[in-house]
């Protein structure tokens, strides 16, 4: 239902752009966000965005990362600039969506499969 792309290896100070597309029997998409999980650490929210465009960022990425979305295409993006080695993690897309299950609307939380971002020093 959620498919991420755009991860990879980048040097410190570089940039990457992650994309996540929601697909399936979608009626509506609510909040979309990006989480990350570094080795040995818990998964953490780094940014989310409402349908209205209102955004929320973790302090660790404020001023460096920008979340945006294309509501017409059920897509969320994460532009990551000034990357640091501590940004290395698996990045997961997350969305609250209303979908059709057996003909009935169902409001649930969905996760993507994750994309690895590695920042070398």
Short mmCIF file of C-alpha atoms in Angstrom, two decimals:
data_model
loop_
_atom_site.label_atom_id
_atom_site.label_comp_id
_atom_site.label_asym_id
_atom_site.label_seq_id
_atom_site.Cartn_x
_atom_site.Cartn_y
_atom_site.Cartn_z
CA UNK A 1 0.00 0.00 0.00
CA UNK A 2 2.94 2.31 0.69
CA UNK A 3 6.04 2.12 -1.46
CA UNK A 4 9.13 4.19 -0.68
CA UNK A 5 12.00 5.09 -2.97
CA UNK A 6 15.03 7.35 -2.99
CA UNK A 7 17.27 5.93 -0.30
CA UNK A 8 20.95 5.29 -0.82
CA UNK A 9 24.48 6.21 0.14
CA UNK A 10 25.52 9.85 0.41
CA UNK A 11 28.42 11.75 1.91
CA UNK A 12 27.97 13.98 4.91
CA UNK A 13 26.65 17.36 3.84
CA UNK A 14 24.86 15.88 0.87
CA UNK A 15 21.18 15.60 0.03
CA UNK A 16 18.63 12.92 -0.74
CA UNK A 17 14.95 12.99 -1.58
CA UNK A 18 12.66 10.21 -0.45
CA UNK A 19 9.30 9.52 -2.05
CA UNK A 20 6.39 7.40 -0.89
CA UNK A 21 3.34 6.55 -2.96
CA UNK A 22 0.14 5.18 -1.50
CA UNK A 23 -1.83 2.82 -3.70
CA UNK A 24 -4.73 0.43 -3.53
CA UNK A 25 -8.42 0.86 -2.82
CA UNK A 26 -7.95 4.28 -1.27
CA UNK A 27 -10.88 6.47 -0.32
CA UNK A 28 -8.85 9.15 1.44
CA UNK A 29 -5.41 9.76 2.91
CA UNK A 30 -5.06 11.58 6.22
CA UNK A 31 -1.76 12.33 7.94
CA UNK A 32 1.37 11.10 6.16
CA UNK A 33 4.75 10.95 7.78
CA UNK A 34 8.29 9.67 7.85
CA UNK A 35 9.88 7.68 10.63
CA UNK A 36 13.36 6.28 10.92
CA UNK A 37 15.06 3.53 12.85
CA UNK A 38 18.78 3.41 13.37
CA UNK A 39 20.55 0.19 14.43
CA UNK A 40 19.93 -0.53 18.09
CA UNK A 41 17.47 2.34 18.45
CA UNK A 42 13.72 2.69 18.53
CA UNK A 43 11.76 3.91 15.55
CA UNK A 44 11.19 7.66 15.80
CA UNK A 45 8.94 10.16 14.06
CA UNK A 46 10.94 12.72 12.14
CA UNK A 47 8.24 14.58 10.21
CA UNK A 48 4.59 14.43 9.38
CA UNK A 49 2.16 16.46 7.30
CA UNK A 50 -1.58 16.85 7.39
CA UNK A 51 -3.81 17.00 4.35
CA UNK A 52 -3.97 20.77 4.91
CA UNK A 53 -0.19 21.00 4.62
CA UNK A 54 0.49 21.65 8.29
CA UNK A 55 3.83 20.07 9.17
CA UNK A 56 5.57 18.80 12.27
CA UNK A 57 9.28 18.05 12.63
CA UNK A 58 11.54 16.39 15.16
CA UNK A 59 14.08 18.81 16.62
CA UNK A 60 16.92 16.74 15.20
CA UNK A 61 15.91 17.49 11.59
CA UNK A 62 14.39 20.97 11.80
CA UNK A 63 15.94 23.30 9.27
CA UNK A 64 17.50 20.42 7.32
CA UNK A 65 14.60 18.23 6.24
CA UNK A 66 11.42 19.29 4.47
CA UNK A 67 8.29 17.17 4.18
CA UNK A 68 5.76 17.82 1.44
CA UNK A 69 2.90 15.99 -0.21
CA UNK A 70 0.96 15.76 -3.44
CA UNK A 71 -2.62 15.01 -2.45
CA UNK A 72 -3.71 14.39 -6.02
CA UNK A 73 -1.24 11.54 -6.30
CA UNK A 74 -1.27 10.29 -2.70
CA UNK A 75 2.45 10.91 -2.46
CA UNK A 76 4.63 12.25 0.33
CA UNK A 77 8.20 13.44 -0.03
CA UNK A 78 11.09 14.04 2.33
CA UNK A 79 13.83 16.36 1.13
CA UNK A 80 16.90 15.79 3.27
CA UNK A 81 19.71 18.35 3.15
CA UNK A 82 22.92 18.77 5.13
CA UNK A 83 22.88 15.09 5.97
CA UNK A 84 24.92 13.86 8.91
CA UNK A 85 26.26 10.39 9.71
CA UNK A 86 23.76 10.22 12.57
CA UNK A 87 20.96 10.40 10.00
CA UNK A 88 21.89 6.89 8.89
CA UNK A 89 18.83 4.70 9.37
CA UNK A 90 16.04 2.84 7.65
CA UNK A 91 13.38 5.40 6.77
CA UNK A 92 9.74 4.34 6.83
CA UNK A 93 6.75 6.00 5.28
CA UNK A 94 3.56 6.03 7.35
CA UNK A 95 0.01 7.03 6.54
CA UNK A 96 -3.44 6.96 8.02
CA UNK A 97 -5.82 6.03 5.24
CA UNK A 98 -9.40 5.11 4.63
CA UNK A 99 -9.51 2.18 2.25
CA UNK A 100 -12.11 -0.22 1.03
CA UNK A 101 -11.99 -3.64 2.60
CA UNK A 102 -14.54 -6.09 1.20
CA UNK A 103 -16.64 -3.14 0.09
CA UNK A 104 -16.57 -1.40 3.48
CA UNK A 105 -14.50 1.66 4.43
CA UNK A 106 -11.74 0.99 6.91
CA UNK A 107 -9.54 3.60 8.61
CA UNK A 108 -6.12 2.19 9.42
CA UNK A 109 -2.48 3.00 9.81
CA UNK A 110 -0.12 1.76 7.12
CA UNK A 111 3.65 1.36 6.93
CA UNK A 112 5.97 1.15 3.98
CA UNK A 113 8.69 -1.47 3.75
CA UNK A 114 11.48 0.99 4.53
CA UNK A 115 14.37 2.42 2.56
CA UNK A 116 17.95 2.57 3.80
CA UNK A 117 19.76 5.88 4.01
CA UNK A 118 23.47 5.72 4.74
CA UNK A 119 25.49 8.88 5.35
CA UNK A 120 29.25 8.47 5.27
CA UNK A 121 31.61 10.78 7.13
#
